N, CA, C and O atoms as a CHARMM CRD file, in Angstrom:
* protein
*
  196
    1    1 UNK  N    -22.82700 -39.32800  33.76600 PROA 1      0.00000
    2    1 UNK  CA   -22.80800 -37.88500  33.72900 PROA 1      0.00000
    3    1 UNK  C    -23.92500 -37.37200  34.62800 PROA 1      0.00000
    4    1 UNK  O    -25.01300 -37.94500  34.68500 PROA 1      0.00000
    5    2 UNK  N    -23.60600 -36.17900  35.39200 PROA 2      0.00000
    6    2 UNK  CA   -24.11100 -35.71900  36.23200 PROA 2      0.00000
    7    2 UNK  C    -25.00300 -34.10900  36.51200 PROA 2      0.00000
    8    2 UNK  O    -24.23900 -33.49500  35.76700 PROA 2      0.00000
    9    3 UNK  N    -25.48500 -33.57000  36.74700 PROA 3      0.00000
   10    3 UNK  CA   -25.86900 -31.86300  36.75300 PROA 3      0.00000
   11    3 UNK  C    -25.41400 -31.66000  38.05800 PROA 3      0.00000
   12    3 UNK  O    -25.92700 -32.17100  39.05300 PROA 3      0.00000
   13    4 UNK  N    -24.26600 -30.77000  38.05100 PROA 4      0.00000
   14    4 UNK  CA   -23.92100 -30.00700  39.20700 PROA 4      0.00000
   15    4 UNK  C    -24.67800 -29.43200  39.74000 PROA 4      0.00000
   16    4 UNK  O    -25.67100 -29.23800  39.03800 PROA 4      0.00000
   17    5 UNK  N    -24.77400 -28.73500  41.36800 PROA 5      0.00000
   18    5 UNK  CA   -26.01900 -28.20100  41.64500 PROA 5      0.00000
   19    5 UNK  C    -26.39200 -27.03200  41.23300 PROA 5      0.00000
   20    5 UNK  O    -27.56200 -26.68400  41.39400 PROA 5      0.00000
   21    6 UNK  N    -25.50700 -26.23900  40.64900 PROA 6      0.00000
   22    6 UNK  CA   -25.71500 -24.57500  40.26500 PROA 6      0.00000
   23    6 UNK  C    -26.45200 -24.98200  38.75100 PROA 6      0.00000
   24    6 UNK  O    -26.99300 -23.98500  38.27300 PROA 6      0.00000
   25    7 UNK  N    -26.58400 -26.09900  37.96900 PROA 7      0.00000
   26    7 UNK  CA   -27.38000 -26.58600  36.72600 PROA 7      0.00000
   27    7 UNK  C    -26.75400 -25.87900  35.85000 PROA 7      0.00000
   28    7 UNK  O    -27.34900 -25.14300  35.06400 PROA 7      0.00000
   29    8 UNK  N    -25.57100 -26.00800  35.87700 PROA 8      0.00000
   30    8 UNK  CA   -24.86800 -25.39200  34.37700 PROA 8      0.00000
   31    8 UNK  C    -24.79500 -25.76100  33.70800 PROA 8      0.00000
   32    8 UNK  O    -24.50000 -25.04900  32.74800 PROA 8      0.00000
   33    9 UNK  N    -24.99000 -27.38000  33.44300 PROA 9      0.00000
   34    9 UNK  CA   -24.82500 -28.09000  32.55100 PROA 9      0.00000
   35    9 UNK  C    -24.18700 -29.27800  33.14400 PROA 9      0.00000
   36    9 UNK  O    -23.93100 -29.40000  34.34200 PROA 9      0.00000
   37   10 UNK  N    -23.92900 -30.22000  32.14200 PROA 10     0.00000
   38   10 UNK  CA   -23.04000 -31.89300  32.73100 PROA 10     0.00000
   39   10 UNK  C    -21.90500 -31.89400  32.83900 PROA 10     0.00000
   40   10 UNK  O    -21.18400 -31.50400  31.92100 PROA 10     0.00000
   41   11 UNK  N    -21.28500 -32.46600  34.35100 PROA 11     0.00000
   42   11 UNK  CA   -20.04800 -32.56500  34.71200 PROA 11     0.00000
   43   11 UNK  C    -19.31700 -34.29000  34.70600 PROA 11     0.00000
   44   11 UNK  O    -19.58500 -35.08300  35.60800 PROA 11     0.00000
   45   12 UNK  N    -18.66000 -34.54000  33.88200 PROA 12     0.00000
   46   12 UNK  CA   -18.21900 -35.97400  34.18800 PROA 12     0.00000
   47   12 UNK  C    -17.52200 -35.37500  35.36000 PROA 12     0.00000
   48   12 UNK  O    -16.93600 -34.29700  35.46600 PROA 12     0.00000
   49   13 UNK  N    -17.86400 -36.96100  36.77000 PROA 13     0.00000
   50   13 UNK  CA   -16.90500 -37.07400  37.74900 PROA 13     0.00000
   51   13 UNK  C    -17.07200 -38.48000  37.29500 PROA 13     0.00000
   52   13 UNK  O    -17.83800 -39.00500  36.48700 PROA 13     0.00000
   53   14 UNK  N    -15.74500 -39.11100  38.36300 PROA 14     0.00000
   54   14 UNK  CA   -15.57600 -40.45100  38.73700 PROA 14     0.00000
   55   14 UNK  C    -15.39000 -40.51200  40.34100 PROA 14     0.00000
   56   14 UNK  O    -15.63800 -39.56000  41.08200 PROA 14     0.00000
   57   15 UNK  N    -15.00000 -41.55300  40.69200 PROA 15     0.00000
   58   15 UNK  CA   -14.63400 -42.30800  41.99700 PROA 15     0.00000
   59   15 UNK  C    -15.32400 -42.34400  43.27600 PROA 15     0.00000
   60   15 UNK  O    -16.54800 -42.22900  43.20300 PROA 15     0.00000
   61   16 UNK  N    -14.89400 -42.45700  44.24900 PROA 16     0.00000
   62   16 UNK  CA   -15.41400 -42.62900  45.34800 PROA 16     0.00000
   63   16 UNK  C    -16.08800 -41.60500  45.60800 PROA 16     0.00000
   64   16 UNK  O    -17.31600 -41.55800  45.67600 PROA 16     0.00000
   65   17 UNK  N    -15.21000 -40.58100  45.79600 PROA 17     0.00000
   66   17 UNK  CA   -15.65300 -39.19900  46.46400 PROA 17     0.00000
   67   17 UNK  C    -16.65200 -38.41200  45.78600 PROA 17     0.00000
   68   17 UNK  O    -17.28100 -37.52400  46.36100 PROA 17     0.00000
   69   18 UNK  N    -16.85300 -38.80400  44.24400 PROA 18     0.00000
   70   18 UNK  CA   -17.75500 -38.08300  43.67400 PROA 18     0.00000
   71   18 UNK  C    -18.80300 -39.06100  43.53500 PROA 18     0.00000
   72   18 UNK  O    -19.54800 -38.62900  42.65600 PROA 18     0.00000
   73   19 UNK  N    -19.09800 -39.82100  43.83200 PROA 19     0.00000
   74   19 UNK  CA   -20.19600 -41.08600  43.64800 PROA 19     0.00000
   75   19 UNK  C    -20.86900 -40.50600  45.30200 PROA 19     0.00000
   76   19 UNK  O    -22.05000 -40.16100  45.33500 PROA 19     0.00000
   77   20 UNK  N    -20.24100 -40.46400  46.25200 PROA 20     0.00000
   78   20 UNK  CA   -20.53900 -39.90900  47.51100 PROA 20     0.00000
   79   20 UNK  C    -21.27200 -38.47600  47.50500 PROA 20     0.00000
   80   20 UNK  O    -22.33900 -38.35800  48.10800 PROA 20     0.00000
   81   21 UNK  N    -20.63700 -37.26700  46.74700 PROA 21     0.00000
   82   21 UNK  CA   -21.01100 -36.14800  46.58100 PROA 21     0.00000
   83   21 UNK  C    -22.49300 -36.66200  45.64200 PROA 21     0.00000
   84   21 UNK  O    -23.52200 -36.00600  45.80400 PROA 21     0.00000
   85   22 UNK  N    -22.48800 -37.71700  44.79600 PROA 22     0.00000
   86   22 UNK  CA   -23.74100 -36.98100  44.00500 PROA 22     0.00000
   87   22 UNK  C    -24.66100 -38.00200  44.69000 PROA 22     0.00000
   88   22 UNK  O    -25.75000 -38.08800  44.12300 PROA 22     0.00000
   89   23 UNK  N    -24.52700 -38.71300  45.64500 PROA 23     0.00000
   90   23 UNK  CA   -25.29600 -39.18600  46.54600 PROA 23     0.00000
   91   23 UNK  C    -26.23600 -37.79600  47.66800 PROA 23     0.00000
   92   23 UNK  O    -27.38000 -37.35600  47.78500 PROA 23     0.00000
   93   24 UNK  N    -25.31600 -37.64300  48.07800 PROA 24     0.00000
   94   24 UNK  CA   -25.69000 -36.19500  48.84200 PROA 24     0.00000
   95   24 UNK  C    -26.39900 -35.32100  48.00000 PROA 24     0.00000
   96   24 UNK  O    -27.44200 -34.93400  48.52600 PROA 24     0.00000
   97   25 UNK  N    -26.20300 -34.90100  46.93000 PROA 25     0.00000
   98   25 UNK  CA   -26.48100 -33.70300  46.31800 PROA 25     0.00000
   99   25 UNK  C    -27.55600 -34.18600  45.58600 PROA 25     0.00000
  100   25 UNK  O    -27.97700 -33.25700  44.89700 PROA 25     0.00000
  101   26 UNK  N    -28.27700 -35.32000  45.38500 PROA 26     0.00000
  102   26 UNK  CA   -29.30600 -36.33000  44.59700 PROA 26     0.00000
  103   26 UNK  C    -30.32900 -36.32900  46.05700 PROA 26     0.00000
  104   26 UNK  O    -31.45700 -36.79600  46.21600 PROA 26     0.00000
  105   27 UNK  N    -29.68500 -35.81600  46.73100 PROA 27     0.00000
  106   27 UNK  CA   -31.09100 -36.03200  48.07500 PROA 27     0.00000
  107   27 UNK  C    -31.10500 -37.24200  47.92000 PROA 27     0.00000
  108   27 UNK  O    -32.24300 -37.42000  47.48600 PROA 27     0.00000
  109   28 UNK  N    -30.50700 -38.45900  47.98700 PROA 28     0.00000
  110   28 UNK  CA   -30.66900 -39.61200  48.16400 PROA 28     0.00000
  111   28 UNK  C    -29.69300 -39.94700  49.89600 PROA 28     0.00000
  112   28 UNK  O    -29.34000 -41.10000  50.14300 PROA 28     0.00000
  113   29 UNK  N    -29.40600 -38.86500  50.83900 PROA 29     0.00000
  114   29 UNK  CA   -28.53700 -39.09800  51.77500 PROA 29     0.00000
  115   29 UNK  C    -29.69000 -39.72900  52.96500 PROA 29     0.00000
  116   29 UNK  O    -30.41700 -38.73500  52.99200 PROA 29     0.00000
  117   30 UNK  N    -29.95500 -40.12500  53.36900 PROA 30     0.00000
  118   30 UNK  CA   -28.91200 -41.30400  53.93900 PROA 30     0.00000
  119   30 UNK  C    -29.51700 -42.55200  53.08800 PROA 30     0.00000
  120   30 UNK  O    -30.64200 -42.97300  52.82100 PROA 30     0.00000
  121   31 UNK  N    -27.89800 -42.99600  52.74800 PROA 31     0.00000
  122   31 UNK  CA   -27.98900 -44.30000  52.27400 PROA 31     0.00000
  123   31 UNK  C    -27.01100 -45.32200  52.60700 PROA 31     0.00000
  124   31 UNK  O    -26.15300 -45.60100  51.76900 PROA 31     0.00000
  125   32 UNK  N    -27.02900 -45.73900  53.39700 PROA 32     0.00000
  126   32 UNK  CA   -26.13500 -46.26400  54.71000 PROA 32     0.00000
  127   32 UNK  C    -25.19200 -47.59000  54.13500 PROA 32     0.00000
  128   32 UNK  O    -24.01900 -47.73300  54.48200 PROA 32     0.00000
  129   33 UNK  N    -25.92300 -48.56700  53.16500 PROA 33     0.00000
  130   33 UNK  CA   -25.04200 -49.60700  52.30600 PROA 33     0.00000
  131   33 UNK  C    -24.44200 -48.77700  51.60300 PROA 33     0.00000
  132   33 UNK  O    -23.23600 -48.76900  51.85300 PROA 33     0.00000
  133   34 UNK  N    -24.71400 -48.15500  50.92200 PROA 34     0.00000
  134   34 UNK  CA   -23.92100 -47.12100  49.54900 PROA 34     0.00000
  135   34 UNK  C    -22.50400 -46.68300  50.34500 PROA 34     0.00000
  136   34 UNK  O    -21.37600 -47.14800  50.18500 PROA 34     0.00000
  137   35 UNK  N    -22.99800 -45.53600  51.33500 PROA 35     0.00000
  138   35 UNK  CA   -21.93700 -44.69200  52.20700 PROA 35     0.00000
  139   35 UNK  C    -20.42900 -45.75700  52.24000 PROA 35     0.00000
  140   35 UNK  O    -19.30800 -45.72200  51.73200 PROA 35     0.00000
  141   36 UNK  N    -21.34800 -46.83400  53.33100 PROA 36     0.00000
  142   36 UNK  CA   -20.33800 -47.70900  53.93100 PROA 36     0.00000
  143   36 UNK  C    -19.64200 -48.36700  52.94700 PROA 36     0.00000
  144   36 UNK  O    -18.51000 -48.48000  53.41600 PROA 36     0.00000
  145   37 UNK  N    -19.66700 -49.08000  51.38700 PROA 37     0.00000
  146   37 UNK  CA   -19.25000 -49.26000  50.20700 PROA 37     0.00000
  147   37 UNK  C    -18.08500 -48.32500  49.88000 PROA 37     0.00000
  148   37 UNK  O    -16.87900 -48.53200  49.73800 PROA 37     0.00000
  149   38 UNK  N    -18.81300 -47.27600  49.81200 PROA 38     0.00000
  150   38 UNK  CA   -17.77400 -46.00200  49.94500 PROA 38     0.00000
  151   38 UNK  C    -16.47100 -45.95600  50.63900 PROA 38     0.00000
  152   38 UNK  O    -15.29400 -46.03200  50.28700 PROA 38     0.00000
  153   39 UNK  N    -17.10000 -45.80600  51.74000 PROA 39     0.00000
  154   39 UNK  CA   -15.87500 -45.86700  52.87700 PROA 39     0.00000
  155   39 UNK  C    -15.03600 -46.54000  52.75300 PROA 39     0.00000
  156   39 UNK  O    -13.84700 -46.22100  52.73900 PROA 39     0.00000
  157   40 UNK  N    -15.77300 -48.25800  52.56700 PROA 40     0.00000
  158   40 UNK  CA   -14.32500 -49.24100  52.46000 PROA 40     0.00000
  159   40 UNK  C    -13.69300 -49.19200  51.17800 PROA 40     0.00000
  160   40 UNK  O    -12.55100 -49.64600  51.24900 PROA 40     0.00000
  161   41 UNK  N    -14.04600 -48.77200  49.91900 PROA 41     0.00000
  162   41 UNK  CA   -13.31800 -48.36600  48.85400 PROA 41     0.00000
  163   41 UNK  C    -12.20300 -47.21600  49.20400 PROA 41     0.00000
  164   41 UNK  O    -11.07900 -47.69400  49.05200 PROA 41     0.00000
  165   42 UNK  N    -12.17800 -46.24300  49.50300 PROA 42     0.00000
  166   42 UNK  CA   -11.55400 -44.85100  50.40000 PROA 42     0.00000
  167   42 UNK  C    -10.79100 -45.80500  51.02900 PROA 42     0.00000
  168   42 UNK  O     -9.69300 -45.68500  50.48400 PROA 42     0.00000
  169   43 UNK  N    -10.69300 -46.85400  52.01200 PROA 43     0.00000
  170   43 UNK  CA    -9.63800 -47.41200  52.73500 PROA 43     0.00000
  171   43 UNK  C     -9.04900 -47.84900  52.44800 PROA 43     0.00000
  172   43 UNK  O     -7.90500 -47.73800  52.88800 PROA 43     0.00000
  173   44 UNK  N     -9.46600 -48.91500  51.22300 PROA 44     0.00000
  174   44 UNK  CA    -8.78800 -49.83200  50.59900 PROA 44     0.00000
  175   44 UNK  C     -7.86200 -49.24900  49.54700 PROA 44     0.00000
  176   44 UNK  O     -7.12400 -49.92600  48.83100 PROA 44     0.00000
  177   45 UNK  N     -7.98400 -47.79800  49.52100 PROA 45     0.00000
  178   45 UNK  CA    -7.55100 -47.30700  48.52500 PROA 45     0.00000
  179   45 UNK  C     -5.98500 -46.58500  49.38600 PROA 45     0.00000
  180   45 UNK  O     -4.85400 -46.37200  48.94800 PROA 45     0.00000
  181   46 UNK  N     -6.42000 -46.43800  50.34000 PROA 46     0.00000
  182   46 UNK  CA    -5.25300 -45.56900  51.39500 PROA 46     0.00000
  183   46 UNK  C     -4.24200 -46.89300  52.07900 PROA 46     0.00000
  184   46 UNK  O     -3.14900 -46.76800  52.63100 PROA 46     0.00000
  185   47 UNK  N     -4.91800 -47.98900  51.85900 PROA 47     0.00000
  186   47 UNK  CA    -4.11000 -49.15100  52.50200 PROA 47     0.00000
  187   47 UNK  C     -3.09900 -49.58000  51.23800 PROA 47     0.00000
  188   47 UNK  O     -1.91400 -49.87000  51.40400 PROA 47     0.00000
  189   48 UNK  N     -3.69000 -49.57000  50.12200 PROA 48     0.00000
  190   48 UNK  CA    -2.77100 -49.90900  48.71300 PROA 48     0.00000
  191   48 UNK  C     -1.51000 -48.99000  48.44700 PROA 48     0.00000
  192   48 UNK  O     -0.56100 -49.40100  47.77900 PROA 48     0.00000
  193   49 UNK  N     -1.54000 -48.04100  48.86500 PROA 49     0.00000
  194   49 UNK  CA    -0.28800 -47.27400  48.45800 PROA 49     0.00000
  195   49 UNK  C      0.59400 -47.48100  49.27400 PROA 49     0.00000
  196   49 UNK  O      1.69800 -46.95400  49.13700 PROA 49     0.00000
């Protein structure tokens, strides 16, 4: 569980894209193993269907 940036309170996310967003939004950007993890999850995910 996470604090959105407006601090309204806790937002469950999941997956790629939100593991990415709270990378960014955690001021933890750049994190270049993480990102790229990312990415190939996102591909692997567009190659499976």
């Amino acid at each position: 569980m996470i604090h959105d940036s407006s601090d309204a309170g806790p937002v469950e996310r999941s997956g790629a894209r939100d593991d990415l967003m709270q990378m960014v939004l955690g001021g933890l950007w750049p994190v270049e193993a993480h990102v790229e993890t990312l990415l190939d999850r996102l591909e692997a995910g567009r190659t499976a269907r």
